[in-house]
XYZ file of C-alpha atoms in Angstrom:
337
model
C 115.556 94.471 99.020
C 114.625 92.697 95.805
C 115.387 94.487 92.543
C 113.589 93.566 89.349
C 113.627 94.528 85.688
C 110.373 95.812 84.191
C 109.942 94.881 80.520
C 106.735 96.191 78.910
C 107.915 95.115 75.410
C 107.839 98.763 74.409
C 106.880 99.311 70.781
C 109.511 101.779 69.620
C 109.056 103.035 66.032
C 111.100 101.178 63.446
C 110.925 97.802 65.199
C 108.454 95.100 64.237
C 106.646 92.942 66.754
C 109.041 90.033 66.309
C 112.074 92.186 67.075
C 110.363 93.776 70.074
C 109.220 90.538 71.712
C 112.449 88.662 71.051
C 114.393 91.604 72.492
C 112.212 91.569 75.627
C 112.902 87.858 76.128
C 116.650 88.377 75.654
C 116.538 91.292 78.074
C 114.946 89.022 80.685
C 117.757 86.498 80.286
C 120.288 89.327 80.511
C 118.645 90.539 83.723
C 119.093 87.120 85.288
C 122.772 87.076 84.280
C 123.211 90.592 85.666
C 121.943 89.610 89.102
C 118.409 91.014 89.094
C 116.066 89.165 91.436
C 112.887 89.540 89.405
C 111.635 90.174 85.879
C 108.212 91.712 85.303
C 106.130 91.780 82.107
C 103.198 94.056 81.338
C 99.910 93.380 79.552
C 98.624 95.827 76.951
C 96.045 95.494 74.190
C 95.646 97.239 70.837
C 98.484 99.729 71.290
C 102.187 100.205 70.656
C 102.922 101.228 74.265
C 103.463 97.528 74.883
C 103.029 94.754 72.324
C 102.632 91.923 74.859
C 98.896 91.136 75.234
C 99.463 88.325 77.749
C 101.933 88.904 80.544
C 101.171 85.389 81.824
C 102.130 83.780 78.496
C 105.314 85.846 78.280
C 106.169 84.956 81.873
C 105.670 81.270 81.094
C 108.056 81.485 78.151
C 110.727 83.274 80.172
C 110.352 80.935 83.158
C 111.327 78.174 80.763
C 114.379 80.123 79.593
C 115.665 81.017 83.079
C 116.650 79.121 86.213
C 116.907 81.531 89.142
C 115.046 84.788 88.580
C 111.421 85.156 89.636
C 109.061 86.211 86.868
C 105.888 88.227 87.381
C 103.089 90.112 85.681
C 102.896 93.879 86.056
C 100.108 93.499 85.580
C 97.457 91.058 84.429
C 94.251 93.079 83.975
C 91.406 91.626 86.037
C 88.726 93.742 84.352
C 89.084 91.793 81.097
C 90.009 88.354 82.475
C 88.025 85.685 84.256
C 89.619 85.416 87.713
C 89.287 81.621 87.879
C 90.972 81.170 84.501
C 93.753 83.504 85.608
C 94.132 81.576 88.881
C 94.431 78.274 87.003
C 97.231 79.710 84.872
C 98.982 81.209 87.885
C 98.840 77.935 89.824
C 100.145 76.044 86.818
C 103.147 78.363 86.520
C 103.677 78.254 90.278
C 103.825 74.469 90.077
C 106.077 73.970 87.052
C 108.471 76.836 87.912
C 109.130 75.686 91.450
C 107.410 78.753 92.910
C 109.167 81.382 90.767
C 105.990 82.982 89.389
C 104.478 86.105 90.934
C 101.044 87.404 89.934
C 100.531 91.141 89.694
C 96.948 92.203 88.993
C 95.280 95.530 88.338
C 91.946 97.146 87.599
C 93.132 98.474 84.230
C 91.348 101.428 82.679
C 88.098 102.386 80.908
C 89.599 101.411 77.577
C 88.218 99.798 74.433
C 89.514 96.438 75.726
C 86.318 96.238 77.811
C 84.251 96.320 74.626
C 86.408 93.900 72.663
C 86.505 91.263 75.412
C 82.860 91.777 76.339
C 83.338 92.482 80.042
C 82.024 96.051 79.888
C 82.430 99.256 81.850
C 80.391 97.970 84.817
C 82.940 95.235 85.454
C 85.755 97.818 85.442
C 84.014 100.350 87.656
C 82.297 98.114 90.220
C 83.471 94.546 89.718
C 87.147 94.698 90.673
C 86.612 93.864 94.333
C 84.563 90.769 93.547
C 87.039 89.731 90.853
C 89.853 89.945 93.380
C 87.935 87.875 95.940
C 87.178 85.140 93.393
C 90.795 85.153 92.198
C 92.173 84.680 95.714
C 89.769 81.855 96.496
C 90.582 80.087 93.232
C 94.326 80.462 93.806
C 94.012 78.316 96.927
C 92.822 75.444 94.774
C 90.276 72.807 95.690
C 86.480 73.161 95.715
C 84.887 76.585 95.245
C 81.671 78.188 94.067
C 80.558 81.753 93.474
C 77.265 83.507 94.200
C 78.188 87.145 93.575
C 76.779 89.960 91.499
C 79.315 89.375 88.734
C 80.353 85.725 89.083
C 77.981 82.890 89.826
C 78.700 79.209 89.250
C 78.193 75.795 90.868
C 80.932 74.167 92.937
C 83.985 73.148 90.934
C 87.392 71.724 91.802
C 90.164 74.137 90.865
C 93.185 72.208 89.619
C 96.062 72.356 89.916
C 96.266 73.640 93.418
C 99.172 75.934 94.269
C 102.693 74.846 95.065
C 103.287 78.029 97.089
C 100.985 78.054 100.111
C 98.463 79.374 100.775
C 98.641 80.655 97.173
C 101.171 82.131 94.730
C 102.341 85.622 95.619
C 99.862 88.299 94.560
C 100.501 92.039 94.330
C 97.909 94.662 93.362
C 98.661 97.700 91.197
C 97.128 100.673 92.993
C 96.715 104.195 91.646
C 93.512 105.162 93.464
C 92.105 105.138 96.993
C 89.443 102.478 96.241
C 92.018 100.015 94.893
C 94.424 100.824 97.726
C 91.627 100.141 100.210
C 90.747 96.802 98.597
C 94.373 95.671 98.721
C 94.762 96.761 102.333
C 91.575 94.970 103.343
C 92.737 91.771 101.656
C 96.217 92.029 103.151
C 97.875 92.120 99.727
C 100.953 94.214 98.911
C 100.668 96.927 96.287
C 102.622 97.964 93.215
C 103.284 101.673 92.674
C 103.678 103.119 89.188
C 106.255 105.054 87.192
C 103.986 108.104 87.019
C 104.757 108.780 90.695
C 107.943 110.196 92.161
C 109.363 108.943 95.440
C 107.312 111.308 97.586
C 104.049 110.272 95.921
C 104.908 106.592 96.288
C 105.767 107.092 99.956
C 102.441 108.869 100.522
C 100.571 105.977 98.907
C 102.235 103.430 101.173
C 101.636 105.603 104.221
C 97.955 105.736 103.310
C 97.983 101.966 102.743
C 99.274 101.522 106.299
C 96.430 103.644 107.652
C 93.849 101.660 105.707
C 95.397 98.385 106.834
C 95.219 99.491 110.470
C 91.581 100.509 110.017
C 90.889 97.045 108.620
C 92.382 95.549 111.777
C 95.125 93.677 109.967
C 98.811 93.148 110.624
C 101.430 95.046 108.592
C 101.973 93.739 105.062
C 105.305 93.112 103.355
C 106.129 92.808 99.663
C 105.237 96.243 98.286
C 106.822 97.041 94.899
C 107.880 100.538 93.769
C 108.500 101.146 90.071
C 111.255 103.423 88.766
C 113.035 104.204 85.527
C 116.708 103.208 85.621
C 119.269 104.161 83.012
C 122.983 104.359 83.729
C 125.730 106.117 81.762
C 129.092 107.685 82.507
C 127.399 110.928 83.537
C 123.964 112.216 84.423
C 123.977 114.440 81.346
C 124.711 111.521 79.029
C 122.034 109.309 80.594
C 119.411 112.054 80.349
C 120.344 112.790 76.744
C 119.766 109.174 75.742
C 116.341 108.953 77.390
C 115.136 112.415 76.397
C 115.780 111.479 72.782
C 114.380 107.948 72.964
C 111.438 108.036 75.367
C 109.195 110.509 73.477
C 109.462 108.336 70.356
C 107.843 105.534 72.350
C 105.569 107.543 74.622
C 104.018 109.696 71.883
C 102.330 106.987 69.786
C 102.159 104.616 72.754
C 100.027 106.850 74.956
C 97.703 107.573 72.019
C 96.682 103.923 72.148
C 94.622 104.432 75.305
C 91.154 104.770 73.739
C 88.208 105.186 76.163
C 85.357 102.744 75.636
C 82.652 105.336 76.336
C 84.012 108.439 74.614
C 85.032 110.152 77.858
C 87.857 112.681 77.668
C 91.201 110.913 77.757
C 93.909 112.487 79.934
C 96.493 114.074 77.681
C 100.183 113.763 78.495
C 102.877 115.564 76.539
C 105.508 112.904 75.711
C 108.464 115.316 75.970
C 107.303 116.687 79.314
C 106.615 113.191 80.606
C 110.078 112.047 79.535
C 111.599 114.967 81.462
C 109.549 114.031 84.521
C 110.712 110.419 84.342
C 114.346 111.516 84.093
C 113.964 113.947 86.996
C 111.971 111.626 89.258
C 113.858 108.378 88.819
C 117.303 106.762 88.612
C 118.880 108.304 85.524
C 122.560 109.169 85.655
C 126.008 107.897 86.572
C 126.177 104.708 88.668
C 126.458 106.586 91.954
C 123.505 108.824 90.959
C 121.291 105.845 90.159
C 122.247 104.010 93.330
C 121.571 107.052 95.508
C 118.112 107.551 93.990
C 117.187 103.891 94.372
C 118.457 103.689 97.955
C 116.508 106.828 98.751
C 113.382 105.423 97.107
C 113.588 102.250 99.155
C 114.183 104.142 102.388
C 111.474 106.753 101.783
C 108.754 104.308 100.783
C 109.641 101.275 102.856
C 108.944 99.135 99.782
C 110.492 95.676 99.824
C 111.131 95.554 96.083
C 112.035 97.894 93.262
C 110.907 97.316 89.678
C 113.137 99.119 87.184
C 112.101 100.069 83.668
C 115.291 99.258 81.761
C 114.043 99.533 78.149
C 114.045 103.321 77.964
C 116.903 103.595 75.449
C 114.869 101.632 72.903
C 117.645 100.111 70.804
C 118.367 96.563 71.951
C 122.124 96.892 72.245
C 121.714 99.961 74.465
C 119.118 98.184 76.608
C 121.370 95.162 77.134
C 124.291 97.433 78.003
C 122.092 99.274 80.499
C 121.041 95.998 82.140
C 124.638 94.810 82.387
C 125.881 98.100 83.852
C 123.017 98.258 86.344
C 123.899 94.754 87.485
C 127.606 95.453 87.802
C 127.731 99.079 88.956
C 124.389 99.961 90.577
C 122.695 96.948 92.166
C 125.645 96.183 94.505
C 125.591 99.803 95.725
C 121.841 99.671 96.381
C 122.182 96.425 98.281
C 124.886 97.895 100.473
C 128.087 96.910 98.693
C 131.081 99.126 98.031
């Protein structure tokens, strides 16, 4: 069981972008010291939910500041990126980090990003499968060409090739049946989001197994389940911290999701969502957090957990949470006393 820290560089009110990004980098270093196996960065555009527009660039910076921990993207958005360019960057980081980079990719959403970057709604709605195919071929390095509906180009030599064979680790964020089916068909593990409780995540992975069997493939390892994790001396204290802090981030952050085509945007009450996150995930005393995380791993069969550790907002509280998780929770999850 690998356990990682998820760092979206959350834009809490009262903190400028410099403070937020520097704090995220320091949190990644703290996670390595605390014994986490992985650190994951998110990509967001034009919103305060996360002020990191390039998870790959942030991962590169942190790979240079760390020595042991693996660093990944959760996720890089394929609907607004060229898959060959993304593969080149991933192979480069795979090479220079000694294989410590992990590429998480996702479809993204029907947001204004599609307009700004010129890829359009068609690419989001019907181009993800082709984007994923081109990405995987490019990640293998060497000669390739494309003759698809979205991507068409003459044969080129993709350099550098990967250090990790046959290609750097890839995981696909899946929130819908079509994306789950694409991942299962390609034999790629999936990443399950914070908006799901343990039962919903388990159902997604059960469905993945069915789709993988239908595709005639062998079982796949490496699935990642996301969870919120905040530890305090008691469950009441941990909940109090997050119920006060999370809505301050979630309120303006969620407003940043602007549809490109004027469609109705799903509304989520930040206070209610904060309560859901506290109820559904690992928020409490050390033994509470460990029990939830062990249960999540057992129920889903996921091979890795990805823990949102920034929920308290204030940097000192986040660093304390990371340290306490490393000392008091992670050993319990991994089977220690």
